Every structure is written in C-alpha cells, then in structure tokens.
Amino acid sequence: MPTTSTTSPGPAPSHVTPVAPAIPTPPHVLDNPAWASLSGAHAAFAVRAGAHAARYDPEVAVFSAIADPADARSWDGLRSLAGPGGTVSLSGVLTPPPGWETLWSGRGVQLVDTSLRAEPAPEAVRLGAADVPEVLELIELTKPGPFLPRTIELGTYLGIRHRGRLVAMAGERLRPPGWTEISAVCTHPGFRGRGLATRLVRAVAAGIRDRGDAPFLHTAAENTDAVRLYESIGFTVRHRPFFLAFRAPGGADDTAATRI
C-alpha cells in the first residue's frame, strides 16, 4: 500500500532572499486637491457636511470633494450637500454608490512645475472684482473652464490689455498645502500666437513661488496642443485624473450642511 510522507520541508536554500512585504504608498496631496484646498487654504469658501464632504460656495467654484471615496460617510455627506437629485462635480472618483447617476465623465491631465522659468510680466495688471464682467466675457469666448462671479477671490488673477480691452488672463485656483493651481489661462482668438498666455503663466507662477508654493495645473486630455505647450515651458505630466459630474439619489435628506 502506498504511503504519504508527512516530513516537513526543510529550510529555504540559503541563496533565496526573503521578499519584504509591500509598503503601501501614501496618497499624494494632488490626488485630491479640491478636498485639500477646502480643508486648508480655502476653508473660508467651504460649505461642509460633517467631516467627510465639502463643496465650494456656489458663487466661487463648481467643485465638490470627499475625503475618501471608499467611505460611505463621504457619499452620505455629498448627497446632503447636493440635495435630492442635485448635481456635483468631482475629480478622480470613478464608481459612485448605487443610486448615483453619472452625468458626464472626461479624462484630464494634471501637470506640475519641474523646470518652468517663472518671471514677472511688466505689462500684466492685477484683476479684481471690478473686472469680473469683462473676465466673464473672455471666459465665455475662450472656454478655458468654469469661472463664476467670485472665482477671482481664490487668488491672484493677472490680465493683459490691448487699448484698454482685456485680451488674455491667467490666475490661481485650488490651493492644496504646498501647491497652487494655475487656472483660467486664456487668450482672445484675435491675439493668439503672441505668447501672451505663456507670459501670464510665468508671471502667476512667480507669485506662487514667492510664497513658497509650487505651481501645478490641469487641462483636458484632448487638448493636446495645451499639454504640449505646458510641457515645452517646464511642466511635466504627473497624473491623468477623471473629471466627473454625478446626480445624487432622490429622497429625504436629513443631514444639515454648514458653512465654515
């Protein structure tokens, strides 16, 4: 009758090197920049639902954010902020819980400053509240991304004028710790090809660096011309996040949102 050996295997050969367990990589602050901004430098603009979800004041910016996409409390708080059937804009979150409807999804590109030559632009002027109507006209014409009546309060916005008319602009938006996003980079179609946007990006970046932050920015993945331009002046692609819009489930909502 055959027998089965119960002898334990001997020690591993001396030439085999034990494999150390993998150490999880901690998340980078730029993986969730809106949450980091609303929890820090932009807390004054935040509308919050508990400790897990927040959004910008609706006159300031369109972005919402959650602390942890895997935590049901984040989505519960987000639903409270949106209201039954309301819409929210997020980045990086791909799969919402059951009951949420994905309205729109687009791939973006996140670029960080690695070798940008930052320098002031003597012809640039600081834009303020009085300039907002003209800024909104330029935004509507050029479509660089969402810009609302109070977006200009998020940071420094610079413009270049030609015979008194605003023809190019760029400014600051999200501010996670140690970083500032350059945003609303746009040039009137009749003034493109003159390097105005590049001069403004360099000037905004100079101000960001002066306070000890590093510049970063986002653009749509399909905007390959913009990606190439940013890479040519010293930005490097770090991440390719998704930008998404969701509709919250309908029904009762009993979690109060509070303004900070």
mmCIF file of N, CA, C and O in Angstrom, residues 30-35 63-66 68-70 75 89-96 104-110 218 238-246:
data_model
loop_
_atom_site.group_PDB
_atom_site.id
_atom_site.type_symbol
_atom_site.label_atom_id
_atom_site.label_comp_id
_atom_site.label_asym_id
_atom_site.label_seq_id
_atom_site.Cartn_x
_atom_site.Cartn_y
_atom_site.Cartn_z
ATOM 1 N N LEU A 30 -1.939 66.004 -4.244
ATOM 2 C CA LEU A 30 -2.523 66.379 -5.530
ATOM 3 C C LEU A 30 -3.458 65.319 -6.093
ATOM 4 O O LEU A 30 -4.081 65.535 -7.126
ATOM 5 N N ASP A 31 -3.564 64.171 -5.413
ATOM 6 C CA ASP A 31 -4.548 63.173 -5.836
ATOM 7 C C ASP A 31 -5.966 63.630 -5.519
ATOM 8 O O ASP A 31 -6.925 63.157 -6.132
ATOM 9 N N ASN A 32 -6.126 64.498 -4.536
ATOM 10 C CA ASN A 32 -7.442 65.001 -4.132
ATOM 11 C C ASN A 32 -7.300 66.487 -3.801
ATOM 12 O O ASN A 32 -7.525 66.914 -2.663
ATOM 13 N N PRO A 33 -6.927 67.311 -4.796
ATOM 14 C CA PRO A 33 -6.566 68.700 -4.496
ATOM 15 C C PRO A 33 -7.728 69.564 -4.019
ATOM 16 O O PRO A 33 -7.517 70.487 -3.227
ATOM 17 N N ALA A 34 -8.949 69.299 -4.498
ATOM 18 C CA ALA A 34 -10.079 70.119 -4.055
ATOM 19 C C ALA A 34 -10.347 69.894 -2.574
ATOM 20 O O ALA A 34 -10.615 70.841 -1.821
ATOM 21 N N TRP A 35 -10.290 68.633 -2.127
ATOM 22 C CA TRP A 35 -10.501 68.349 -0.707
ATOM 23 C C TRP A 35 -9.415 69.010 0.131
ATOM 24 O O TRP A 35 -9.701 69.615 1.173
ATOM 25 N N PHE A 63 -16.663 73.041 -7.725
ATOM 26 C CA PHE A 63 -16.128 71.759 -7.287
ATOM 27 C C PHE A 63 -16.651 71.320 -5.934
ATOM 28 O O PHE A 63 -16.759 72.113 -4.995
ATOM 29 N N SER A 64 -16.930 70.021 -5.839
ATOM 30 C CA SER A 64 -17.190 69.338 -4.576
ATOM 31 C C SER A 64 -16.037 68.384 -4.329
ATOM 32 O O SER A 64 -15.240 68.085 -5.226
ATOM 33 N N ALA A 65 -15.955 67.862 -3.111
ATOM 34 C CA ALA A 65 -14.870 66.937 -2.789
ATOM 35 C C ALA A 65 -15.271 66.061 -1.620
ATOM 36 O O ALA A 65 -16.083 66.465 -0.772
ATOM 37 N N ILE A 66 -14.730 64.855 -1.589
ATOM 38 C CA ILE A 66 -14.959 63.947 -0.476
ATOM 39 C C ILE A 66 -13.617 63.461 0.050
ATOM 40 O O ILE A 66 -12.642 63.361 -0.680
ATOM 41 N N ASP A 68 -12.807 60.455 1.324
ATOM 42 C CA ASP A 68 -12.418 59.089 0.980
ATOM 43 C C ASP A 68 -13.514 58.453 0.142
ATOM 44 O O ASP A 68 -14.609 58.171 0.664
ATOM 45 N N PRO A 69 -13.274 58.194 -1.148
ATOM 46 C CA PRO A 69 -14.312 57.593 -1.994
ATOM 47 C C PRO A 69 -14.772 56.229 -1.520
ATOM 48 O O PRO A 69 -15.866 55.784 -1.882
ATOM 49 N N ALA A 70 -13.961 55.524 -0.709
ATOM 50 C CA ALA A 70 -14.339 54.200 -0.221
ATOM 51 C C ALA A 70 -15.179 54.256 1.052
ATOM 52 O O ALA A 70 -15.646 53.225 1.533
ATOM 53 N N TRP A 75 -19.970 59.815 0.854
ATOM 54 C CA TRP A 75 -21.054 59.916 -0.118
ATOM 55 C C TRP A 75 -22.341 60.384 0.536
ATOM 56 O O TRP A 75 -23.122 61.122 -0.074
ATOM 57 N N SER A 89 -19.768 68.072 -8.948
ATOM 58 C CA SER A 89 -18.608 67.873 -9.815
ATOM 59 C C SER A 89 -17.440 67.408 -8.964
ATOM 60 O O SER A 89 -17.099 68.043 -7.962
ATOM 61 N N LEU A 90 -16.820 66.294 -9.359
ATOM 62 C CA LEU A 90 -15.720 65.691 -8.615
ATOM 63 C C LEU A 90 -14.585 65.353 -9.569
ATOM 64 O O LEU A 90 -14.757 65.334 -10.789
ATOM 65 N N SER A 91 -13.438 65.040 -8.996
ATOM 66 C CA SER A 91 -12.340 64.526 -9.803
ATOM 67 C C SER A 91 -11.795 63.270 -9.151
ATOM 68 O O SER A 91 -11.776 63.143 -7.930
ATOM 69 N N GLY A 92 -11.396 62.320 -9.981
ATOM 70 C CA GLY A 92 -10.718 61.121 -9.507
ATOM 71 C C GLY A 92 -11.609 59.995 -9.048
ATOM 72 O O GLY A 92 -11.139 58.882 -8.868
ATOM 73 N N VAL A 93 -12.888 60.239 -8.823
ATOM 74 C CA VAL A 93 -13.796 59.206 -8.335
ATOM 75 C C VAL A 93 -14.488 58.575 -9.532
ATOM 76 O O VAL A 93 -15.144 59.251 -10.308
ATOM 77 N N LEU A 94 -14.359 57.271 -9.683
ATOM 78 C CA LEU A 94 -14.864 56.620 -10.883
ATOM 79 C C LEU A 94 -16.184 55.890 -10.671
ATOM 80 O O LEU A 94 -16.987 55.798 -11.571
ATOM 81 N N THR A 95 -16.407 55.333 -9.496
ATOM 82 C CA THR A 95 -17.577 54.485 -9.271
ATOM 83 C C THR A 95 -18.337 54.941 -8.039
ATOM 84 O O THR A 95 -17.924 54.650 -6.906
ATOM 85 N N PRO A 96 -19.444 55.659 -8.203
ATOM 86 C CA PRO A 96 -20.230 56.080 -7.044
ATOM 87 C C PRO A 96 -21.068 54.925 -6.511
ATOM 88 O O PRO A 96 -21.223 53.897 -7.175
ATOM 89 N N TRP A 104 -21.627 62.905 -16.572
ATOM 90 C CA TRP A 104 -20.552 63.256 -17.500
ATOM 91 C C TRP A 104 -19.233 62.773 -16.936
ATOM 92 O O TRP A 104 -19.036 62.754 -15.722
ATOM 93 N N SER A 105 -18.350 62.334 -17.826
ATOM 94 C CA SER A 105 -17.029 61.893 -17.411
ATOM 95 C C SER A 105 -16.035 62.267 -18.495
ATOM 96 O O SER A 105 -16.290 62.058 -19.683
ATOM 97 N N GLY A 106 -14.911 62.845 -18.096
ATOM 98 C CA GLY A 106 -13.882 63.230 -19.057
ATOM 99 C C GLY A 106 -12.502 63.054 -18.463
ATOM 100 O O GLY A 106 -12.294 63.259 -17.270
ATOM 101 N N ARG A 107 -11.555 62.670 -19.280
ATOM 102 C CA ARG A 107 -10.179 62.480 -18.823
ATOM 103 C C ARG A 107 -9.442 63.820 -18.842
ATOM 104 O O ARG A 107 -9.570 64.592 -19.781
ATOM 105 N N GLY A 108 -8.721 64.089 -17.783
ATOM 106 C CA GLY A 108 -7.915 65.295 -17.695
ATOM 107 C C GLY A 108 -6.441 64.963 -17.608
ATOM 108 O O GLY A 108 -6.039 63.794 -17.575
ATOM 109 N N VAL A 109 -5.625 65.997 -17.592
ATOM 110 C CA VAL A 109 -4.187 65.858 -17.408
ATOM 111 C C VAL A 109 -3.762 66.829 -16.319
ATOM 112 O O VAL A 109 -4.115 68.016 -16.365
ATOM 113 N N GLN A 110 -3.050 66.325 -15.332
ATOM 114 C CA GLN A 110 -2.507 67.165 -14.266
ATOM 115 C C GLN A 110 -0.996 67.297 -14.489
ATOM 116 O O GLN A 110 -0.292 66.295 -14.612
ATOM 117 N N HIS A 218 -4.212 71.931 -14.553
ATOM 118 C CA HIS A 218 -4.977 70.876 -15.208
ATOM 119 C C HIS A 218 -5.411 71.358 -16.591
ATOM 120 O O HIS A 218 -5.630 72.546 -16.810
ATOM 121 N N ARG A 238 1.972 64.624 -14.372
ATOM 122 C CA ARG A 238 2.057 63.819 -13.158
ATOM 123 C C ARG A 238 0.962 62.762 -13.083
ATOM 124 O O ARG A 238 1.176 61.652 -12.600
ATOM 125 N N HIS A 239 -0.223 63.093 -13.562
ATOM 126 C CA HIS A 239 -1.398 62.257 -13.303
ATOM 127 C C HIS A 239 -2.425 62.533 -14.394
ATOM 128 O O HIS A 239 -2.443 63.615 -14.985
ATOM 129 N N ARG A 240 -3.262 61.551 -14.654
ATOM 130 C CA ARG A 240 -4.342 61.715 -15.630
ATOM 131 C C ARG A 240 -5.666 61.387 -14.947
ATOM 132 O O ARG A 240 -6.190 60.285 -15.083
ATOM 133 N N PRO A 241 -6.209 62.344 -14.206
ATOM 134 C CA PRO A 241 -7.433 62.093 -13.452
ATOM 135 C C PRO A 241 -8.675 62.151 -14.341
ATOM 136 O O PRO A 241 -8.641 62.673 -15.459
ATOM 137 N N PHE A 242 -9.753 61.626 -13.824
ATOM 138 C CA PHE A 242 -11.052 61.816 -14.450
ATOM 139 C C PHE A 242 -11.744 62.998 -13.777
ATOM 140 O O PHE A 242 -11.611 63.216 -12.571
ATOM 141 N N PHE A 243 -12.492 63.753 -14.561
ATOM 142 C CA PHE A 243 -13.386 64.778 -14.037
ATOM 143 C C PHE A 243 -14.803 64.308 -14.329
ATOM 144 O O PHE A 243 -15.113 63.922 -15.460
ATOM 145 N N LEU A 244 -15.644 64.356 -13.296
ATOM 146 C CA LEU A 244 -16.958 63.737 -13.408
ATOM 147 C C LEU A 244 -18.043 64.622 -12.826
ATOM 148 O O LEU A 244 -17.788 65.424 -11.927
ATOM 149 N N ALA A 245 -19.249 64.436 -13.334
ATOM 150 C CA ALA A 245 -20.436 65.061 -12.762
ATOM 151 C C ALA A 245 -21.429 63.952 -12.426
ATOM 152 O O ALA A 245 -21.660 63.048 -13.244
ATOM 153 N N PHE A 246 -21.985 64.008 -11.210
ATOM 154 C CA PHE A 246 -22.940 62.999 -10.752
ATOM 155 C C PHE A 246 -24.237 63.662 -10.312
ATOM 156 O O PHE A 246 -24.236 64.811 -9.850
#
